Amino acid sequence: MTILIDPQSRLTVQYLGLQDFTEIWQKMQRYTAQRDSLSLDQVWFVQHSPIYTLGLNRKDVRMPSRDDIPVLAIDRGGKITYHGPGQLVMYALIDLKRKKITVRQLVSALENAVIHLLAQHHVIAMARADAPGVYVQDKKIASVGLRLKQERSYHGLSLNVNMDLSPFSAIDPCGYQGLQVTQMHDLEIHMSEQQIAAKLLESFAQQLGYQHD
């Protein structure tokens, strides 16, 4: 399902459900490589089957201590993380030059979308300059990793909603030994995937000047 939010905002949104990571990654690469100055910016919401992904900063990363989940080296920034069902991923395919924003502004918009969502449920969360993502009492609830090609982004944000967190214990999340993770369910926030996506999209769009219904 594809929804055009506003023709003048140049942003489309796709809700893709549970998808194989490699297929979506390749789809993002193709779109970014083929897009031109008239191509629409896009946000994709998706969940993935269990997988560990290694970012470009993978040197000296401790490999998972379990072998029942595949590991894939990819082209986003960062180190190692886990994706699985119950985690909502928000991919941001944005032409930064056309939008006149920096990569730092894009990262902040993604982080702030989560912070604003949690604040609506009286949960205080914050971003960290030394480790991109969103944290609740030093536990990571969302990760951010991007790739830029010709000032156009892909990859994005992953938010832990209601998932099996045990695969995180087999790695150093984002390369930080002992980093704990949490999720919305454990914070007593119970929302559907569609409700969460709508809130994230609303905040993201407002911050970057996109209009939507």
PDB file of C-alpha atoms in Angstrom, residues 4-175:
ATOM      1  CA  LEU A   4       0.631  10.074  -1.191  1.00  0.00           C
ATOM      2  CA  ILE A   5       0.618  12.393   1.801  1.00  0.00           C
ATOM      3  CA  ASP A   6       0.674  15.690  -0.045  1.00  0.00           C
ATOM      4  CA  PRO A   7       1.765  16.263  -3.653  1.00  0.00           C
ATOM      5  CA  GLN A   8       3.614  19.450  -2.745  1.00  0.00           C
ATOM      6  CA  SER A   9       5.455  17.887   0.190  1.00  0.00           C
ATOM      7  CA  ARG A  10       7.132  15.372  -2.125  1.00  0.00           C
ATOM      8  CA  LEU A  11       6.926  12.585   0.452  1.00  0.00           C
ATOM      9  CA  THR A  12       5.341   9.174  -0.002  1.00  0.00           C
ATOM     10  CA  VAL A  13       4.910   6.478   2.618  1.00  0.00           C
ATOM     11  CA  GLN A  14       4.899   2.713   2.207  1.00  0.00           C
ATOM     12  CA  TYR A  15       3.732   0.201   4.815  1.00  0.00           C
ATOM     13  CA  LEU A  16       5.433  -3.037   3.836  1.00  0.00           C
ATOM     14  CA  GLY A  17       4.794  -5.415   6.752  1.00  0.00           C
ATOM     15  CA  LEU A  18       7.212  -8.273   7.487  1.00  0.00           C
ATOM     16  CA  GLN A  19       9.921  -8.392   4.832  1.00  0.00           C
ATOM     17  CA  ASP A  20      13.247 -10.084   4.153  1.00  0.00           C
ATOM     18  CA  PHE A  21      16.030  -7.635   5.002  1.00  0.00           C
ATOM     19  CA  THR A  22      18.133  -8.260   1.901  1.00  0.00           C
ATOM     20  CA  GLU A  23      15.218  -7.656  -0.459  1.00  0.00           C
ATOM     21  CA  ILE A  24      14.367  -4.314   1.155  1.00  0.00           C
ATOM     22  CA  TRP A  25      18.031  -3.285   1.295  1.00  0.00           C
ATOM     23  CA  GLN A  26      18.443  -3.958  -2.413  1.00  0.00           C
ATOM     24  CA  LYS A  27      15.209  -2.109  -3.142  1.00  0.00           C
ATOM     25  CA  MET A  28      16.516   0.949  -1.263  1.00  0.00           C
ATOM     26  CA  GLN A  29      19.793   0.808  -3.161  1.00  0.00           C
ATOM     27  CA  ARG A  30      18.005   0.617  -6.509  1.00  0.00           C
ATOM     28  CA  TYR A  31      15.686   3.503  -5.716  1.00  0.00           C
ATOM     29  CA  THR A  32      18.549   5.695  -4.523  1.00  0.00           C
ATOM     30  CA  ALA A  33      20.707   4.876  -7.554  1.00  0.00           C
ATOM     31  CA  GLN A  34      17.912   5.513 -10.044  1.00  0.00           C
ATOM     32  CA  ARG A  35      16.243   8.563  -8.533  1.00  0.00           C
ATOM     33  CA  ASP A  36      16.623  12.013 -10.051  1.00  0.00           C
ATOM     34  CA  SER A  37      15.782  15.577  -9.055  1.00  0.00           C
ATOM     35  CA  LEU A  38      12.058  14.911  -9.522  1.00  0.00           C
ATOM     36  CA  SER A  39      11.902  11.628  -7.600  1.00  0.00           C
ATOM     37  CA  LEU A  40       9.772  11.707  -4.485  1.00  0.00           C
ATOM     38  CA  ASP A  41      11.266  11.415  -1.024  1.00  0.00           C
ATOM     39  CA  GLN A  42       9.968   8.291   0.680  1.00  0.00           C
ATOM     40  CA  VAL A  43       9.489   6.736   4.112  1.00  0.00           C
ATOM     41  CA  TRP A  44       9.072   2.974   4.389  1.00  0.00           C
ATOM     42  CA  PHE A  45       7.745   1.209   7.492  1.00  0.00           C
ATOM     43  CA  VAL A  46       8.703  -2.450   7.743  1.00  0.00           C
ATOM     44  CA  GLN A  47       9.531  -5.314  10.081  1.00  0.00           C
ATOM     45  CA  HIS A  48      12.225  -7.876   9.356  1.00  0.00           C
ATOM     46  CA  SER A  49      12.760 -11.557   9.944  1.00  0.00           C
ATOM     47  CA  PRO A  50      15.541 -12.189  12.520  1.00  0.00           C
ATOM     48  CA  ILE A  51      18.938 -10.948  11.325  1.00  0.00           C
ATOM     49  CA  TYR A  52      22.104  -9.309  12.637  1.00  0.00           C
ATOM     50  CA  THR A  53      23.477  -6.530  10.439  1.00  0.00           C
ATOM     51  CA  LEU A  54      27.043  -5.220  10.469  1.00  0.00           C
ATOM     52  CA  GLY A  55      27.558  -1.582   9.507  1.00  0.00           C
ATOM     53  CA  LEU A  56      30.555  -0.011   7.790  1.00  0.00           C
ATOM     54  CA  ASN A  57      32.300   0.606  11.124  1.00  0.00           C
ATOM     55  CA  ARG A  58      32.573  -3.142  11.674  1.00  0.00           C
ATOM     56  CA  LYS A  59      36.279  -3.421  12.516  1.00  0.00           C
ATOM     57  CA  ASP A  60      36.831  -5.040  15.913  1.00  0.00           C
ATOM     58  CA  VAL A  61      33.105  -5.763  16.319  1.00  0.00           C
ATOM     59  CA  ARG A  62      32.391  -8.829  18.454  1.00  0.00           C
ATOM     60  CA  MET A  63      30.473 -11.330  16.363  1.00  0.00           C
ATOM     61  CA  PRO A  64      27.268 -12.842  17.786  1.00  0.00           C
ATOM     62  CA  SER A  65      27.731 -15.586  20.355  1.00  0.00           C
ATOM     63  CA  ARG A  66      24.885 -17.569  18.788  1.00  0.00           C
ATOM     64  CA  ASP A  67      24.731 -19.082  15.315  1.00  0.00           C
ATOM     65  CA  ASP A  68      21.005 -19.560  14.732  1.00  0.00           C
ATOM     66  CA  ILE A  69      20.474 -16.036  13.323  1.00  0.00           C
ATOM     67  CA  PRO A  70      22.088 -14.931  10.040  1.00  0.00           C
ATOM     68  CA  VAL A  71      24.675 -12.142   9.976  1.00  0.00           C
ATOM     69  CA  LEU A  72      24.870  -9.736   7.044  1.00  0.00           C
ATOM     70  CA  ALA A  73      27.490  -7.057   6.322  1.00  0.00           C
ATOM     71  CA  ILE A  74      25.759  -3.996   4.863  1.00  0.00           C
ATOM     72  CA  ASP A  75      26.483  -0.411   3.841  1.00  0.00           C
ATOM     73  CA  ARG A  76      24.893   1.671   6.596  1.00  0.00           C
ATOM     74  CA  GLY A  77      26.842   3.569   9.209  1.00  0.00           C
ATOM     75  CA  GLY A  78      27.464   2.119  12.641  1.00  0.00           C
ATOM     76  CA  LYS A  79      28.497  -1.277  13.956  1.00  0.00           C
ATOM     77  CA  ILE A  80      26.266  -4.251  14.778  1.00  0.00           C
ATOM     78  CA  THR A  81      22.576  -4.453  15.595  1.00  0.00           C
ATOM     79  CA  TYR A  82      19.681  -6.891  15.517  1.00  0.00           C
ATOM     80  CA  HIS A  83      16.408  -6.760  13.603  1.00  0.00           C
ATOM     81  CA  GLY A  84      13.446  -9.035  14.231  1.00  0.00           C
ATOM     82  CA  PRO A  85       9.654  -9.255  14.364  1.00  0.00           C
ATOM     83  CA  GLY A  86       8.139  -6.816  16.828  1.00  0.00           C
ATOM     84  CA  GLN A  87      10.641  -4.110  15.911  1.00  0.00           C
ATOM     85  CA  LEU A  88       9.359  -1.303  13.675  1.00  0.00           C
ATOM     86  CA  VAL A  89      11.878  -0.039  11.130  1.00  0.00           C
ATOM     87  CA  MET A  90      11.456   3.378   9.503  1.00  0.00           C
ATOM     88  CA  TYR A  91      13.553   3.829   6.390  1.00  0.00           C
ATOM     89  CA  ALA A  92      14.127   7.418   5.229  1.00  0.00           C
ATOM     90  CA  LEU A  93      14.931   7.895   1.536  1.00  0.00           C
ATOM     91  CA  ILE A  94      15.498  11.633   1.484  1.00  0.00           C
ATOM     92  CA  ASP A  95      17.198  13.992  -0.971  1.00  0.00           C
ATOM     93  CA  LEU A  96      19.100  16.071   1.582  1.00  0.00           C
ATOM     94  CA  LYS A  97      20.354  18.610  -0.940  1.00  0.00           C
ATOM     95  CA  ARG A  98      16.872  19.313  -2.272  1.00  0.00           C
ATOM     96  CA  LYS A  99      15.436  19.426   1.246  1.00  0.00           C
ATOM     97  CA  LYS A 100      18.324  21.685   2.324  1.00  0.00           C
ATOM     98  CA  ILE A 101      19.123  19.707   5.447  1.00  0.00           C
ATOM     99  CA  THR A 102      22.260  18.088   6.843  1.00  0.00           C
ATOM    100  CA  VAL A 103      22.663  14.446   7.777  1.00  0.00           C
ATOM    101  CA  ARG A 104      22.774  15.540  11.419  1.00  0.00           C
ATOM    102  CA  GLN A 105      19.381  17.196  11.008  1.00  0.00           C
ATOM    103  CA  LEU A 106      17.988  14.024   9.467  1.00  0.00           C
ATOM    104  CA  VAL A 107      19.344  11.878  12.296  1.00  0.00           C
ATOM    105  CA  SER A 108      17.900  14.304  14.852  1.00  0.00           C
ATOM    106  CA  ALA A 109      14.504  14.240  13.139  1.00  0.00           C
ATOM    107  CA  LEU A 110      14.420  10.444  13.368  1.00  0.00           C
ATOM    108  CA  GLU A 111      15.552  10.432  16.998  1.00  0.00           C
ATOM    109  CA  ASN A 112      13.147  13.204  17.970  1.00  0.00           C
ATOM    110  CA  ALA A 113      10.232  11.358  16.392  1.00  0.00           C
ATOM    111  CA  VAL A 114      10.787   8.555  18.914  1.00  0.00           C
ATOM    112  CA  ILE A 115      11.421  10.961  21.796  1.00  0.00           C
ATOM    113  CA  HIS A 116       8.164  12.806  21.046  1.00  0.00           C
ATOM    114  CA  LEU A 117       6.237   9.534  20.800  1.00  0.00           C
ATOM    115  CA  LEU A 118       7.482   8.309  24.168  1.00  0.00           C
ATOM    116  CA  ALA A 119       6.880  11.700  25.789  1.00  0.00           C
ATOM    117  CA  GLN A 120       3.208  11.397  24.895  1.00  0.00           C
ATOM    118  CA  HIS A 121       3.180   8.387  27.218  1.00  0.00           C
ATOM    119  CA  HIS A 122       5.111  10.175  29.991  1.00  0.00           C
ATOM    120  CA  VAL A 123       8.365   8.360  29.264  1.00  0.00           C
ATOM    121  CA  ILE A 124      11.491  10.516  29.244  1.00  0.00           C
ATOM    122  CA  ALA A 125      13.899   9.557  26.487  1.00  0.00           C
ATOM    123  CA  MET A 126      16.974  11.219  25.060  1.00  0.00           C
ATOM    124  CA  ALA A 127      19.502  11.045  22.253  1.00  0.00           C
ATOM    125  CA  ARG A 128      23.252  10.763  22.769  1.00  0.00           C
ATOM    126  CA  ALA A 129      25.846  12.596  20.705  1.00  0.00           C
ATOM    127  CA  ASP A 130      28.402   9.811  21.175  1.00  0.00           C
ATOM    128  CA  ALA A 131      26.067   6.968  20.184  1.00  0.00           C
ATOM    129  CA  PRO A 132      23.202   7.763  17.790  1.00  0.00           C
ATOM    130  CA  GLY A 133      19.834   6.423  18.828  1.00  0.00           C
ATOM    131  CA  VAL A 134      17.293   6.922  21.598  1.00  0.00           C
ATOM    132  CA  TYR A 135      17.732   5.887  25.221  1.00  0.00           C
ATOM    133  CA  VAL A 136      15.462   5.461  28.235  1.00  0.00           C
ATOM    134  CA  GLN A 137      17.452   5.455  31.489  1.00  0.00           C
ATOM    135  CA  ASP A 138      20.593   4.368  29.604  1.00  0.00           C
ATOM    136  CA  LYS A 139      18.769   1.505  27.881  1.00  0.00           C
ATOM    137  CA  LYS A 140      18.591   1.747  24.110  1.00  0.00           C
ATOM    138  CA  ILE A 141      15.119   1.629  22.610  1.00  0.00           C
ATOM    139  CA  ALA A 142      15.884   2.839  19.076  1.00  0.00           C
ATOM    140  CA  SER A 143      18.892   2.717  16.757  1.00  0.00           C
ATOM    141  CA  VAL A 144      19.765   4.975  13.827  1.00  0.00           C
ATOM    142  CA  GLY A 145      22.037   4.179  10.900  1.00  0.00           C
ATOM    143  CA  LEU A 146      22.141   5.846   7.493  1.00  0.00           C
ATOM    144  CA  ARG A 147      23.915   5.679   4.163  1.00  0.00           C
ATOM    145  CA  LEU A 148      24.347   8.665   1.832  1.00  0.00           C
ATOM    146  CA  LYS A 149      24.933   8.525  -1.912  1.00  0.00           C
ATOM    147  CA  GLN A 150      25.031  11.801  -3.815  1.00  0.00           C
ATOM    148  CA  GLU A 151      23.425  13.477  -0.771  1.00  0.00           C
ATOM    149  CA  ARG A 152      20.489  11.057  -0.839  1.00  0.00           C
ATOM    150  CA  SER A 153      19.859   8.894   2.202  1.00  0.00           C
ATOM    151  CA  TYR A 154      18.645   5.377   2.792  1.00  0.00           C
ATOM    152  CA  HIS A 155      18.443   3.052   5.807  1.00  0.00           C
ATOM    153  CA  GLY A 156      17.052   4.788   8.912  1.00  0.00           C
ATOM    154  CA  LEU A 157      15.580   4.032  12.344  1.00  0.00           C
ATOM    155  CA  SER A 158      14.668   0.832  14.191  1.00  0.00           C
ATOM    156  CA  LEU A 159      12.357   1.043  17.226  1.00  0.00           C
ATOM    157  CA  ASN A 160      11.922  -1.850  19.647  1.00  0.00           C
ATOM    158  CA  VAL A 161       8.180  -2.283  20.181  1.00  0.00           C
ATOM    159  CA  ASN A 162       7.225  -5.768  21.398  1.00  0.00           C
ATOM    160  CA  MET A 163       9.890  -8.286  20.480  1.00  0.00           C
ATOM    161  CA  ASP A 164      12.194 -10.981  21.785  1.00  0.00           C
ATOM    162  CA  LEU A 165      15.137  -8.933  23.061  1.00  0.00           C
ATOM    163  CA  SER A 166      17.355 -11.932  23.848  1.00  0.00           C
ATOM    164  CA  PRO A 167      19.277 -11.786  20.514  1.00  0.00           C
ATOM    165  CA  PHE A 168      20.707  -8.438  21.646  1.00  0.00           C
ATOM    166  CA  SER A 169      22.457 -10.200  24.544  1.00  0.00           C
ATOM    167  CA  ALA A 170      24.562 -12.153  22.035  1.00  0.00           C
ATOM    168  CA  ILE A 171      26.181  -8.950  20.707  1.00  0.00           C
ATOM    169  CA  ASP A 172      27.503  -5.612  21.892  1.00  0.00           C
ATOM    170  CA  PRO A 173      24.610  -3.503  20.583  1.00  0.00           C
ATOM    171  CA  CYS A 174      25.957  -0.795  18.294  1.00  0.00           C
ATOM    172  CA  GLY A 175      29.444  -1.850  19.403  1.00  0.00           C
TER     173      GLY A 175
END
